[in-house]
Structure formats: structure tokens, C-alpha cells
Coordinates of C-alpha atoms in Angstrom, one line a residue:
Chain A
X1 CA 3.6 -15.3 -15.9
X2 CA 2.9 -11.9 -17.7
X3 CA 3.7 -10.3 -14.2
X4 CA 5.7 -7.0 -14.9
X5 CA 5.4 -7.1 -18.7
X6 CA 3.5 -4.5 -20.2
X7 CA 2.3 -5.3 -23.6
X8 CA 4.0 -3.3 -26.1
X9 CA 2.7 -2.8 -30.0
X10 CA 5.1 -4.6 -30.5
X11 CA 4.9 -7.7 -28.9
X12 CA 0.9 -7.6 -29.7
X13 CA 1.8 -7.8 -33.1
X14 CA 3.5 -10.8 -33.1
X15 CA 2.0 -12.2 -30.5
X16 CA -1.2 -13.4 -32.5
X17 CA 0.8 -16.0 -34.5
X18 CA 2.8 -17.7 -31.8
X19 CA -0.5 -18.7 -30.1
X20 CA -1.7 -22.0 -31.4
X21 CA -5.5 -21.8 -33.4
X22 CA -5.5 -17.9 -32.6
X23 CA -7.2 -18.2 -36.0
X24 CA -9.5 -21.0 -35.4
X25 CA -11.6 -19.2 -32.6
X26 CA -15.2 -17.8 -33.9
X27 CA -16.4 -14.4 -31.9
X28 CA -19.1 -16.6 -30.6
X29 CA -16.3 -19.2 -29.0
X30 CA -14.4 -17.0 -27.6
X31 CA -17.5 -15.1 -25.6
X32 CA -18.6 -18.5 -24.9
X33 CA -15.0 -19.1 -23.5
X34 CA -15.2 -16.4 -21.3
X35 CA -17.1 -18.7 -19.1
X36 CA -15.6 -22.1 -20.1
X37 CA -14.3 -24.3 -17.1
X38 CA -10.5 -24.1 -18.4
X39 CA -9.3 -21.1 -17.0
X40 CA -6.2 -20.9 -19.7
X41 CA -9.2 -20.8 -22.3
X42 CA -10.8 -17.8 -20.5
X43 CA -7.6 -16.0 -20.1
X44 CA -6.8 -16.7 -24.3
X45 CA -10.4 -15.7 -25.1
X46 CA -10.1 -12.3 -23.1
X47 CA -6.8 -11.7 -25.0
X48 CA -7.7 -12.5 -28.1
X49 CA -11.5 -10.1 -28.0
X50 CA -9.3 -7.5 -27.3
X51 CA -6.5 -8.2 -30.4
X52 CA -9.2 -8.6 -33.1
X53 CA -11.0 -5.9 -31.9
X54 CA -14.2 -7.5 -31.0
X55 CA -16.7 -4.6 -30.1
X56 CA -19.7 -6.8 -30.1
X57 CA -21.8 -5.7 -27.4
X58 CA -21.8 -8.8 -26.2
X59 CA -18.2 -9.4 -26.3
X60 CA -18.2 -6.3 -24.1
X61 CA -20.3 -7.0 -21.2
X62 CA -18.9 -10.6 -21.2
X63 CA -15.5 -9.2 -20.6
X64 CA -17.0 -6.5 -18.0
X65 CA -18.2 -9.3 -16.1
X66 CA -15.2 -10.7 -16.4
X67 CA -13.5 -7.7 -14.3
X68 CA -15.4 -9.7 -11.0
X69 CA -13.9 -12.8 -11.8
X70 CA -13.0 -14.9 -8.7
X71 CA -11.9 -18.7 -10.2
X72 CA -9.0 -17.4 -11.9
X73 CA -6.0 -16.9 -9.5
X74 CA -2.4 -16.8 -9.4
X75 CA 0.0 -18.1 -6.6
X76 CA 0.6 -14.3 -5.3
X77 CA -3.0 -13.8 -5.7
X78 CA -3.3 -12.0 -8.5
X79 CA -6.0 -11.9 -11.3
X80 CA -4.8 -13.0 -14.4
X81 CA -8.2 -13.0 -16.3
X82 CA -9.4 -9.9 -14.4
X83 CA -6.4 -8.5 -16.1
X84 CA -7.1 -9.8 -19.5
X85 CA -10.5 -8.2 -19.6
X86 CA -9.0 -4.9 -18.5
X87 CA -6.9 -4.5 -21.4
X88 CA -9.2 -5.4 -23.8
X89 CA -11.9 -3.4 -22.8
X90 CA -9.6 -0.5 -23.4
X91 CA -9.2 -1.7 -27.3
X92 CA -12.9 -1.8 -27.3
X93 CA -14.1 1.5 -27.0
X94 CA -16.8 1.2 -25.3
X95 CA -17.6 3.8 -22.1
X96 CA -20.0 1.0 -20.5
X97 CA -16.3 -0.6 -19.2
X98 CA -15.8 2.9 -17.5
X99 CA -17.4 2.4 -14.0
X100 CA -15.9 -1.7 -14.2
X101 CA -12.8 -0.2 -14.8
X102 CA -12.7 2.6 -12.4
X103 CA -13.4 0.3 -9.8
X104 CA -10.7 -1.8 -10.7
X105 CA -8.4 1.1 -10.2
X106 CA -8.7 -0.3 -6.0
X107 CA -8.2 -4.0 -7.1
X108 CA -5.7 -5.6 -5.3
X109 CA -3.9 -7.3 -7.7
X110 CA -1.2 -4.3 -9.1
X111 CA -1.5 -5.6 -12.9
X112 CA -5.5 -5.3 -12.8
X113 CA -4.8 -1.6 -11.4
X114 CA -2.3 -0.7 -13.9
X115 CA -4.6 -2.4 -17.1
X116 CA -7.6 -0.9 -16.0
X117 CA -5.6 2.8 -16.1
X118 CA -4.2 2.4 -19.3
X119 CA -7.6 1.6 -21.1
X120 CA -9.3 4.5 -19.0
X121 CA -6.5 6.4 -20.6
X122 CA -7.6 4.5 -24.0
X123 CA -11.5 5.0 -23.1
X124 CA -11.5 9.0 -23.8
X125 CA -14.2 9.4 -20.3
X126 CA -13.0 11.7 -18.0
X127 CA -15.5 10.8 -15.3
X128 CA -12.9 8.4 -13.8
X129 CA -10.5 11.2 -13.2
X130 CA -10.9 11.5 -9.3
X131 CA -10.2 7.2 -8.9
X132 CA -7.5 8.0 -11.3
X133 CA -5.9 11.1 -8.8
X134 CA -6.7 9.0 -5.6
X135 CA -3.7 6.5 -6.8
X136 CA -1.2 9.3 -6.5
X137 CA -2.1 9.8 -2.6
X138 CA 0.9 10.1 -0.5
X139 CA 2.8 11.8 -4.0
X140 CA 6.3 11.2 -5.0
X141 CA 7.3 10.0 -0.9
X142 CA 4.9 7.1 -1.2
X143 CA 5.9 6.1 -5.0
X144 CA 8.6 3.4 -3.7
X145 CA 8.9 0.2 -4.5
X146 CA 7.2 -2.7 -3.1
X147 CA 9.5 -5.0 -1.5
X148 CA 10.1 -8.9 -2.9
X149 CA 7.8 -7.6 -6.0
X150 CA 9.3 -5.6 -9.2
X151 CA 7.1 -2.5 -9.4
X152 CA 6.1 0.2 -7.3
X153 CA 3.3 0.7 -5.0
X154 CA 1.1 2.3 -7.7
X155 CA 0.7 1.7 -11.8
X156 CA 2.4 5.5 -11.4
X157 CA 3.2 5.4 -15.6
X158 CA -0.1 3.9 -16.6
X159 CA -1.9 6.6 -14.2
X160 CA -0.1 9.4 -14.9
X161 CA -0.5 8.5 -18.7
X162 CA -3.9 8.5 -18.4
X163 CA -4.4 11.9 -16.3
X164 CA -2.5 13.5 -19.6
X165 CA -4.7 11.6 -22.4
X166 CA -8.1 12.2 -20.3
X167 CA -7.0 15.9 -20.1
X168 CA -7.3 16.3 -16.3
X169 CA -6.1 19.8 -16.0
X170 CA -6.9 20.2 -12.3
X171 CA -4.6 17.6 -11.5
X172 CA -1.3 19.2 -12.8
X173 CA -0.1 20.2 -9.4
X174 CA -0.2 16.5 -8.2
X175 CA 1.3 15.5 -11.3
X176 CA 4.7 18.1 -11.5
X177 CA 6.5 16.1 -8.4
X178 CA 6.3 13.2 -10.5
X179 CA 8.8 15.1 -12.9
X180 CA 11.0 14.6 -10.2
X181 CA 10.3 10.8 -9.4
X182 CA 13.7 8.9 -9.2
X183 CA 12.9 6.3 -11.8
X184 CA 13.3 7.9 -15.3
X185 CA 10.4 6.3 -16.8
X186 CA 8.0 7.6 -14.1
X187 CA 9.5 11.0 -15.0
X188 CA 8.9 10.8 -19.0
X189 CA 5.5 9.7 -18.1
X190 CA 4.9 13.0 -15.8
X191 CA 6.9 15.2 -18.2
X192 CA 4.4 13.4 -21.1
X193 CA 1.3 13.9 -19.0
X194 CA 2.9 17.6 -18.4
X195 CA 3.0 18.6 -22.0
X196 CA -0.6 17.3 -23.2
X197 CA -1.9 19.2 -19.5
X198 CA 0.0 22.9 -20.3
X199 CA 1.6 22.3 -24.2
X200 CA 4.3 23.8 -22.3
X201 CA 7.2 23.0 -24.9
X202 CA 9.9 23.0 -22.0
X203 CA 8.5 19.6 -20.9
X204 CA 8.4 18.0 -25.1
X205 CA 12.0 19.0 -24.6
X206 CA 12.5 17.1 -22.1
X207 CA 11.3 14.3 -23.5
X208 CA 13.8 15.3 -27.1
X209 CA 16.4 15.3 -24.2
X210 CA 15.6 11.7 -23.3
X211 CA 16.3 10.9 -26.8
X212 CA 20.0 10.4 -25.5
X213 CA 20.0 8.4 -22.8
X214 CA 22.6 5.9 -22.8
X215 CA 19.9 3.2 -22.0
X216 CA 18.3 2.2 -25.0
X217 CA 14.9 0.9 -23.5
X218 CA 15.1 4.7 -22.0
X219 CA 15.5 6.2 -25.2
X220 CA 12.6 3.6 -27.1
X221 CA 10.1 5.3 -23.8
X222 CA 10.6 8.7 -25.0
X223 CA 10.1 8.1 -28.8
X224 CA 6.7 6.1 -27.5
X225 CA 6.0 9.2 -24.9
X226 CA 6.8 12.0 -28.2
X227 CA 5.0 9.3 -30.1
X228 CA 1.9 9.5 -27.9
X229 CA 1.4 13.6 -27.5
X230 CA 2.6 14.5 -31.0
X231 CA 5.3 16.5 -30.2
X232 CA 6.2 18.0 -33.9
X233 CA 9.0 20.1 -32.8
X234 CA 11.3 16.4 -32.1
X235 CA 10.4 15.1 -35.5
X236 CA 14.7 15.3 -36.5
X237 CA 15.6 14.3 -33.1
X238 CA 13.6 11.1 -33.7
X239 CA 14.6 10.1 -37.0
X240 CA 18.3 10.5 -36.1
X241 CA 17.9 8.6 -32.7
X242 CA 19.8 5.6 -31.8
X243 CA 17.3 2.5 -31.8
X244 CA 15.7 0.3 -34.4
X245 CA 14.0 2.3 -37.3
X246 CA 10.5 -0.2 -36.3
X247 CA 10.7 2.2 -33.2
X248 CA 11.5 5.5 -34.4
X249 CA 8.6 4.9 -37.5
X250 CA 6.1 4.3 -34.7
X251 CA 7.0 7.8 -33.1
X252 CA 7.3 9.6 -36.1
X253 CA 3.6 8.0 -36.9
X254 CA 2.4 9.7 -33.7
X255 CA 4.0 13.1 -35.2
X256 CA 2.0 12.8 -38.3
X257 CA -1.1 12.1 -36.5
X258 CA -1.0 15.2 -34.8
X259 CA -0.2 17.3 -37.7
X260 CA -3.4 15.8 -39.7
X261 CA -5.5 16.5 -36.6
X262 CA -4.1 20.3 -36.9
X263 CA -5.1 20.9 -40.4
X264 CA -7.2 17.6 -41.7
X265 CA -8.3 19.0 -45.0
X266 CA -5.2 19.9 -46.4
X267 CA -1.5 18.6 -46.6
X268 CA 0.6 20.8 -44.1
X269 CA 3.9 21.0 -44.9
X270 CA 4.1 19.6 -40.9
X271 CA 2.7 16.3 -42.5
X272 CA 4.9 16.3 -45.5
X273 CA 8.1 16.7 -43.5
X274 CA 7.0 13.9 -41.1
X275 CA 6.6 11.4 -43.8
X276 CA 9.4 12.1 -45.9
X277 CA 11.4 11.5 -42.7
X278 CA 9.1 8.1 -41.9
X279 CA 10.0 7.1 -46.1
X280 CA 13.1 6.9 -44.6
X281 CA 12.7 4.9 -41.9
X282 CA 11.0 2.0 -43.8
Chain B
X1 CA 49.8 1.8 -47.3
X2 CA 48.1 -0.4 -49.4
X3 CA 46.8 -3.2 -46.9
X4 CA 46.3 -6.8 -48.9
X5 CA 42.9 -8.4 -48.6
X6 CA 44.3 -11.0 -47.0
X7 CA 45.3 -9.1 -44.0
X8 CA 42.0 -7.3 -44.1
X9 CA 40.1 -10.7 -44.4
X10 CA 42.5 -12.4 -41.7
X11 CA 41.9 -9.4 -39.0
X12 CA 37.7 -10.1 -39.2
X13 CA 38.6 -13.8 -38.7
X14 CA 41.1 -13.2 -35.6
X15 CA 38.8 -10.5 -34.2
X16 CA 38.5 -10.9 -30.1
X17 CA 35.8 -8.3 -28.9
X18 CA 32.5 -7.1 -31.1
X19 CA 34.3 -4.0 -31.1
X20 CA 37.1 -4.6 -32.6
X21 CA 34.9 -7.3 -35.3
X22 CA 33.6 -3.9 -36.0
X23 CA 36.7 -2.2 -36.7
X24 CA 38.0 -4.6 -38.8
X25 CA 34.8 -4.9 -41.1
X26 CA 34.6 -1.1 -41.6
X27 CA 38.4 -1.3 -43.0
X28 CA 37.5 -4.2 -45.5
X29 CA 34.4 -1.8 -46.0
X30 CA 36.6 1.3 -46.6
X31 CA 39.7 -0.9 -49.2
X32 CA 36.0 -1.0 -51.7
X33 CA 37.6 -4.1 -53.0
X34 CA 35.3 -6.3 -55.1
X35 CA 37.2 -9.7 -54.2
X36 CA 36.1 -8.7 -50.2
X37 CA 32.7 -8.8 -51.3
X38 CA 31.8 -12.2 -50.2
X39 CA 33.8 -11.5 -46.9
X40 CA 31.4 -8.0 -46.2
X41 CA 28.0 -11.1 -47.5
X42 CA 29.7 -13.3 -44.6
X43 CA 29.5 -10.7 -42.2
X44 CA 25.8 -10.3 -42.5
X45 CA 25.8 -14.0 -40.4
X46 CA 28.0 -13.2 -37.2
X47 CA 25.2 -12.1 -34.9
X48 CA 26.9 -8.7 -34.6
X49 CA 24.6 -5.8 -35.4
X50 CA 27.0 -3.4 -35.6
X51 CA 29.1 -5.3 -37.8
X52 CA 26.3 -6.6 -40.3
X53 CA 25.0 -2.9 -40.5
X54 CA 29.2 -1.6 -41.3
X55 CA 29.1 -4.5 -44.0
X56 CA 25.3 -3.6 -45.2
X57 CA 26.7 0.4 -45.9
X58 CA 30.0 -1.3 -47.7
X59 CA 28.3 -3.7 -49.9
X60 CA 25.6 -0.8 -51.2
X61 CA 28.5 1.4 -51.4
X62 CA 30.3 -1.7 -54.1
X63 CA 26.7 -1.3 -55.7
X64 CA 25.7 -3.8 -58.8
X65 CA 29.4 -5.7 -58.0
X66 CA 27.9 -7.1 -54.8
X67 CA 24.2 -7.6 -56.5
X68 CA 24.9 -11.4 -57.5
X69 CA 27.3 -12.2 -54.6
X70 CA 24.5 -11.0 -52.5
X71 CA 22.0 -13.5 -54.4
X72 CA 24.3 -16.1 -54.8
X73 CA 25.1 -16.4 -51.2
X74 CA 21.7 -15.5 -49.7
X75 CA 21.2 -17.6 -46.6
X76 CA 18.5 -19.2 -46.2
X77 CA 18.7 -21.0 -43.4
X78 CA 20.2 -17.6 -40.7
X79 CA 17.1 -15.0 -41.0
X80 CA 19.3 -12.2 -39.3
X81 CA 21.9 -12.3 -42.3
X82 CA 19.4 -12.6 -44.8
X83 CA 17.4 -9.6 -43.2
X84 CA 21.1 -7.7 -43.8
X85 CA 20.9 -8.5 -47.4
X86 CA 17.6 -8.3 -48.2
X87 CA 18.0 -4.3 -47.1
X88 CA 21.3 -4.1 -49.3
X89 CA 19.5 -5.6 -52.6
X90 CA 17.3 -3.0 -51.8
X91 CA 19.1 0.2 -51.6
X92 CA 21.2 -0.7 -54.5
X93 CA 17.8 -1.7 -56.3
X94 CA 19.5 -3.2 -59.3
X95 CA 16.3 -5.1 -61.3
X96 CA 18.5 -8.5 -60.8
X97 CA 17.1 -8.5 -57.2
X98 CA 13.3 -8.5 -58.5
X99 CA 12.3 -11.9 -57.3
X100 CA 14.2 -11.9 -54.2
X101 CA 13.0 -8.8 -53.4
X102 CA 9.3 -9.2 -54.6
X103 CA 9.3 -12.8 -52.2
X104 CA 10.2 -10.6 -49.1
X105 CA 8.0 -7.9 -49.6
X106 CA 5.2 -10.5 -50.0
X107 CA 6.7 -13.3 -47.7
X108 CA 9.3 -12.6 -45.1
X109 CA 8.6 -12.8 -41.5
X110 CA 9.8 -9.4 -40.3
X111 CA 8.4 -6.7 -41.1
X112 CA 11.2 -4.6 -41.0
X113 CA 12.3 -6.5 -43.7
X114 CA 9.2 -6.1 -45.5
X115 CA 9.1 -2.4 -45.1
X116 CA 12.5 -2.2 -47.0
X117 CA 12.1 -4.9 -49.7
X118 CA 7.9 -2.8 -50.5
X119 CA 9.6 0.3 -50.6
X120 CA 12.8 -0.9 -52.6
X121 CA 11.0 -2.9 -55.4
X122 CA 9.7 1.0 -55.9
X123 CA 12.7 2.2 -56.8
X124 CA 14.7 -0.3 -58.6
X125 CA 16.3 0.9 -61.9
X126 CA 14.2 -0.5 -64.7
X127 CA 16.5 0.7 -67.1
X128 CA 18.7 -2.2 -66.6
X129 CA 16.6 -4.6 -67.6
X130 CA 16.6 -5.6 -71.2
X131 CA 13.3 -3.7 -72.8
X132 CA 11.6 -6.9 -73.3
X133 CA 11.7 -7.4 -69.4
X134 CA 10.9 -3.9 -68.0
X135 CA 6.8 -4.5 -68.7
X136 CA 6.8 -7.6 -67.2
X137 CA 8.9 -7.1 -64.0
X138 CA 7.3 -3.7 -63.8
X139 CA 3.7 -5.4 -63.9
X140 CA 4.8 -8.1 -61.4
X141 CA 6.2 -5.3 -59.2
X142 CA 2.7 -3.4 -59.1
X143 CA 0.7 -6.3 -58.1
X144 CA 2.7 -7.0 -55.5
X145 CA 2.3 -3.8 -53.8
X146 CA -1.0 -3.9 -54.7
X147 CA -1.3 -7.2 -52.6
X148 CA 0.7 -5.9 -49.6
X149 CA -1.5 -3.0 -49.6
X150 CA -4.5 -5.7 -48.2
X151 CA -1.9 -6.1 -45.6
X152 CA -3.7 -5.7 -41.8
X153 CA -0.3 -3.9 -40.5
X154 CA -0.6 -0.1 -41.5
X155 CA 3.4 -0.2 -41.6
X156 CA 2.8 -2.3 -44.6
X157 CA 0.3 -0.3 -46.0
X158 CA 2.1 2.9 -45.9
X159 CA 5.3 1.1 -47.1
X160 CA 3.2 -0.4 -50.3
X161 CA 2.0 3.2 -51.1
X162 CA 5.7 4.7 -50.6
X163 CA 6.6 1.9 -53.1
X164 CA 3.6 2.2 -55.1
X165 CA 4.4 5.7 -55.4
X166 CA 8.7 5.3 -56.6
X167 CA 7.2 2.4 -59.1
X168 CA 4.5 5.6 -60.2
X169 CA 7.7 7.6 -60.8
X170 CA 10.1 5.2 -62.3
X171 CA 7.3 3.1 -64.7
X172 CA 5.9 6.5 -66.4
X173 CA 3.7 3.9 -68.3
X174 CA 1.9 2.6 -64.9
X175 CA 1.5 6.5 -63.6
X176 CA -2.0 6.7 -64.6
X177 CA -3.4 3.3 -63.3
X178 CA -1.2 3.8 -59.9
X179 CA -3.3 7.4 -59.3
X180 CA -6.5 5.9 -60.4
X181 CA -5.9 3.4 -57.8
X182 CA -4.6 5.8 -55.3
X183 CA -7.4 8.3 -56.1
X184 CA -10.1 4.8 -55.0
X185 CA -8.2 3.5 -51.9
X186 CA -9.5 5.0 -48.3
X187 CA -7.5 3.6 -45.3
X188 CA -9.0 4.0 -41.8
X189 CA -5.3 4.5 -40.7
X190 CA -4.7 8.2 -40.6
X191 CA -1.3 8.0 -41.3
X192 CA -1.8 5.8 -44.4
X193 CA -4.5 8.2 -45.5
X194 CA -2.2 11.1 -45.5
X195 CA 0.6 9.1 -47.3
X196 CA -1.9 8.3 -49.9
X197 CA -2.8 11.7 -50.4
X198 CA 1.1 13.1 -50.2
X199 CA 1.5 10.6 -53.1
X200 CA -0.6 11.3 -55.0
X201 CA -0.2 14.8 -55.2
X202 CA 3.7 14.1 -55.5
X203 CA 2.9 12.2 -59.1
X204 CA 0.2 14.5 -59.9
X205 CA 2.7 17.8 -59.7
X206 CA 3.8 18.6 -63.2
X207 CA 7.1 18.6 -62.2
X208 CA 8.0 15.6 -60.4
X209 CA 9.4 15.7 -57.1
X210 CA 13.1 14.7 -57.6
X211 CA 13.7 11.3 -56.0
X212 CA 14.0 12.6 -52.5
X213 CA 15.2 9.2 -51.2
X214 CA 18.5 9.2 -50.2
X215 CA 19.2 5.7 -49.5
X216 CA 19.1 5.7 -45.8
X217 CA 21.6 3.5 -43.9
X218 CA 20.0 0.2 -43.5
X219 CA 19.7 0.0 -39.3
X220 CA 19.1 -3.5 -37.6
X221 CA 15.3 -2.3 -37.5

């Protein structure tokens, strides 16, 4: 059921009070669910290690193991704890998940592939950088969709994502087709990846450009992509673009992120520009 | 060229197309007629973003005239249109709106419309108020953003300091206990972090910031 829906911040924040006792679970319950014979209660359990943030170590090799999980599958065969487990791991911040992950990068199941390259993307180790490349084989020619099923043949955003936030310099060449992709949000994410990989400010431009796409889900992708790398230079174009202030705070809080990383000791006049712009958003 | 209220009020009710709905708002908007007021509240409630955000900009514009019209005709029971007026209460920030804006801050599910009732309650003008109230709302004011600032949503937490910050500059007499508390508070958030630190050294300047708060246009957020 949660085929083709990428969890946004959004949705994760409201998600934890729409699901029945989401407070009445114990850490202990819900690693002890991990294994429990209701495979809903798994699938919750898995979900909900990764919203609170469980990093017990046993949380985490409970959910690695989980990444093997056989009992719990879908009609198309899919995964849907393996999944689960996936995108929690990458909340948890543990580099034990790496090589779990990694190899769930050949998984069948698409959604497995694309959860497991967002939290390598999350998980800060680059070692995962050649399983990461190997999903691009074939390039932009073999980046079409699947047919009967609504996504392509790769997680192309989630990978490409990932390459930019694990720094993987040597694969720039691979990624620069992607630019080119025909699906716009394939392109931001290649034009994201782009910028973090050569802080060539051509590429955060393109991003500022996106700003005014007629499509608003378009334009929300490219405040989360300037958002994501920090991009100071878009700070106006944000605050004036046309979406929800919720959105445009989230970018800006991206923005301000960066500038405290560039000079954390003292108040940049980057920082103070950001925020008075984010005061204004609230 | 004078167009009568009636007509202006008749035009929203026959409007065929959101666009036009729009239109006709923004000219009841534009007449600043105080009798339209409760016309520009009953816009908040037609499901039309662009129409509730025309009416939200024309009913700050009327300023305190719309204040107990807004809290008189507050709808409880449609969220959306009490979300519209919530953020109007707030960017006129007459003291009248205290309680209904404190209960939001505190209360309401959306936290868009948290964000704007913490950072409005900031701002309000005190000066309003008869003396004998000014301590007491004041005090009431800074425990509620002291409260939302246990929130677990950074947005909330940067939105209680912003606030904490304008109630810092508009209650002289709270200045002191607001940077002591500043000065004690460590968010892991880095963004919270640095708006704690921007705030503090905004009250600690010698010469205040001026209020660099334009009221933004209240968006559907």
C-alpha cells in the first residue's frame, strides 16, 4: 500500500498520531515485535524504531536482520518489512546497517532498493559508493519506466541523492547525463548531486530556476533539493516562491544550516539574513 | 464609482469559477468597508485558498475593526477558516486576541497555525490593554512560549524563541528573565541554536533592532 510514496518530513510528522497506541509501544515491544507472528505488528514496529529514533544497539541489529526477512510479502512480491527496516536504519546512524544495506541496493523489490539508497545517503559511509554507481549501468538510455508499475527501472533520485551527500567525486561523469534525464525530478536530483560534487553555482541555479515551475510538487522538489545542499545564494528566491510557507521554512532551514557549518562560532551575517527571512515565514 | 456593499457582497455570493470568487473578494477587500467585515470572516470558510488568503490581507488591512468580528465569529467547527483567522488575529496582534491566540499557539493541530499564533502573541501591542492587565497577559504570554519551547518539532521551538524574543522587546520589564533564560537553553537543533543566539544578541544590542517584522502576508501554509 505505501508503493510509490516516498515519505516526506512531512507526512512523518503527522504520521505518528494517526497510528493507533503509537505511544503505547515500549523500545523493548517493539524489538520484540520485530519478530512477532503478525506481520502488520513487525511492519509498525520497524516504522516506529525508526520515528523515535531508537539507536539501541539492539534495536539496530534487530532491524538489520530484518533486511533478510522472507514471511513478509506483498501480492507483486515486494518486501514491505524489508522496506521498513531500510528506512529506519538510515534514521539510526549506525554504519553496522552499511553492508545490510548495500546489499539491498540488488534486492528485488524497487522500494527496498530505493530505502536502502536514501539511508546510505543518510549513513555518511562512502564504502557503498561502487553498489551505489552499479544502479546507474546502462545511464540515462536504460532510466525508463517500468511498464504496468509507476517508477522507473532504478530508485534513479534516491541514488543519485546519495552519490551527492556521500561525496562520490569520481562518479560525476556518470551522473551529468542525468541532468538531462526527461523526468524533471530525476534532473533536480542530478543537478543537486552536481552542485554538492563540483559547488559549481551554474547547477544551484538551476535548481533557483526550478523555483518557477508551473507544477507546484516541481517547485516544493527544488526548495527540498536547495534545502538539502545549502545553496545560500537562493535564500530570496525561496522565501518569495509560490508554495506553502511549511515548505519554503524547511528550505530556508537547510540554508541556515549551511551558513552555521561555514562559520560556527560566530553569527554570519549569511545566518542572520536566513532567519530574518525564516521569521517571516512562520 | 462608488460600488454599494450590497453589490460587492451579492457578486461573492453569485460567483461561478474560484477565479472569479477571487476577484470579487479582493474588490470587497479593496471598498475597506467595516460593515463587509463579516463578509471578508465568511470567506475564510469557502474552501478557496486563494480567496481566504485575499480576505486574510483585507481584514489585517481593517486592523482592530475586524479584531472582535474575527472572535466573535471564529468557527469552531471548519479548521481551514479558523486557521485563516487565527493568522489575521495575529498580524494585527491587538491584546483582545490573547486567549485565542495563546489556545493555538499551545493547542491547535497545525502547526502552521501554531507557528503564526507563537510568533504573534510576541508582538501584540501591550499598550492597549488597560495597565492593570498588561502584567498579567504579559506573564501568561511568556509561559506559554516557554511551554511550546518543550515542543519536540524544532519549527515550534524556533517559532517560541522568535516570539520569546518580540515579547523580550515589547515587555521591557520581562527583558532580563527572557535572556537569562535564553542565555540557559541549548537546543540540539542547529537552527534553533543559532535563533537563540541571533536573539539574544538582538535584545542584548543597546540599541534595539527596530521591529523588522513586517507583517508578512499570511499564505495557506
Amino acid at each position: 500500500m505505501l508503493d510509490g510514496t516516498p515519505e516526506s518530513q512531512f507526512e512523518e510528522s503527522t504520521t505518528g498520531s494517526d497510528a493507533a497506541g503509537a505511544e503505547a509501544l515500549t523500545v523493548e515491544q517493539a524489538i520484540a515485535n520485530l519478530a512477532h507472528p503478525d506481520t502488520s505488528l513487525r511492519y509498525y514496529a520497524a516504522w516506529w524504531l525508526g520515528k523515535f529514533r531508537v539507536s539501541d544497539p539492539a534495536a539496530v541489529e534487530a532491524l538489520m536482520a530484518a533486511l533478510s526477512d522472507e514471511s513478509d510479502r506483498t501480492e507483486l512480491g515486494g518486501y514491505p518489512l524489508r522496506r521498513n527496516a531500510a528506512r529506519a536504519l538510515g534514521k539510526l546512524g549506525d554504519r553496522r546497517a552499511v553492508p545490510g544495506l548495500t546489499a539491498c541496493l540488488s534486492c528485488e523489490d524497487f522500494y527496498v532498493r530505493e530505502s536502502a539508497a536514501q539511508s546510505l545517503g543518510m549513513l555518511g559511509d562512502p564504502s557503498c559508493i561502487p553498489a551505489l554507481v552499479s544502479l546507474l549501468e546502462g545511464g540515462v538510455a536504460a532510466a525508463v519506466k517500468i511498464p504496468g508499475r509507476p517508477h522507473l527501472a532504478q530508485p534513479y533520485e534516491s541514488v543519485l541523492e546519495a552519490l551527492g551527500a556521500l561525496g562520490a567525486t569520481d562518479a560525476v561523469e556518470l551522473i551529468r547525463p542525468f541532468a538531462e534525464h526527461p523526468l524533471q525530478r530525476v534532473q533536480y536530483s542530478a543537478v543537486r548531486a552536481l552542485y554538492q560534487l563540483t559547488e559549481n553555482p551554474a547547477y544551484g541555479d538551476r535548481l533557483v530556476a526550478a523555483l518557477q515551475s508551473n507544477d507546484i510538487n516541481l517547485r516544493r522538489v527544488a526548495l527540498s533539493d536547495l534545502g538539502a545542499v545549502g545553496y545560500l545564494p537562493a535564500a530570496d528566491a525561496i522565501a518569495t516562491a509560490a508554495t506553502e510557507n511549511s515548505f519554503k521554512l524547511f528550505s530556508l532551514k537547510g540554508l541556515l544550516e549551511y551558513a552555521v557549518r561555514q562559520s560556527p562560532a560566530t553569527l554570519s551575517a549569511d545566518a542572520i539574513k536566513v532567519m530574518t527571512l525564516m521569521d517571516s515565514m512562520l | 464609482m462608488s460600488i454599494s456593499l450590497a453589490t460587492l457582497i451579492a457578486d461573492i455570493d453569485q460567483a461561478d469559477s474560484p477565479e472569479r470568487l477571487i476577484a470579487a473578494v479582493q474588490a470587497l477587500a479593496t471598498a475597506r468597508l467595516e460593515a463587509g467585515i463579516p463578509t471578508l470572516i465568511r470567506a475564510l470558510g469557502f474552501n478557496n485558498p486563494g480567496a481566504a488568503v485575499t480576505a486574510v490581507k483585507g481584514l489585517v488591512q481593517m486592523g482592530d475593526a475586524a479584531v472582535m468580528p474575527l472572535l466573535t465569529l471564529l468557527d469552531d467547527y471548519n479548521y481551514g477558516a479558523r486557521a485563516y483567522a487565527i493568522r489575521a488575529l495575529a498580524a494585527i496582534a491587538d491584546p483582545r486576541a490573547l486567549d485565542v491566540l495563546l489556545s493555538a499557539a499551545e493547542t491547535d493541530f497545525a502547526p502552521s497555525v501554531r507557528r503564526a499564533a507563537i510568533k504573534g502573541v510576541g508582538h501584540l501591542h501591550w499598550l492597549k490593554l488597560p495597565d492593570s492587565e498588561q502584567t498579567i497577559a504579559q506573564s501568561r504570554t511568556y509561559s506559554t512560549l516557554l511551554r511550546v519551547f518543550q515542543d519536540a518539532d524544532w519549527s515550534l521551538r524556533y517559532a517560541a524563541i522568535a516570539g520569546l524574543q518580540a515579547l523580550g522587546q515589547s515587555a521591557p520589564a520581562l527583558q532580563p528573565h527572557i535572556l537569562a533564560d535564553l542565555g540557559g537553553f541549548q537546543d540540539a537543533d542547529v537552527a534553533v541554536q543559532a535563533r537563540i543566539a541571533w536573539a539574544i544578541a538582538t535584545l542584548q544590542s543597546p540599541q534595539p533592532v527596530p521591529h523588522s517584522f513586517p507583517h508578512p502576508h499570511p499564505l495557506t501554509s
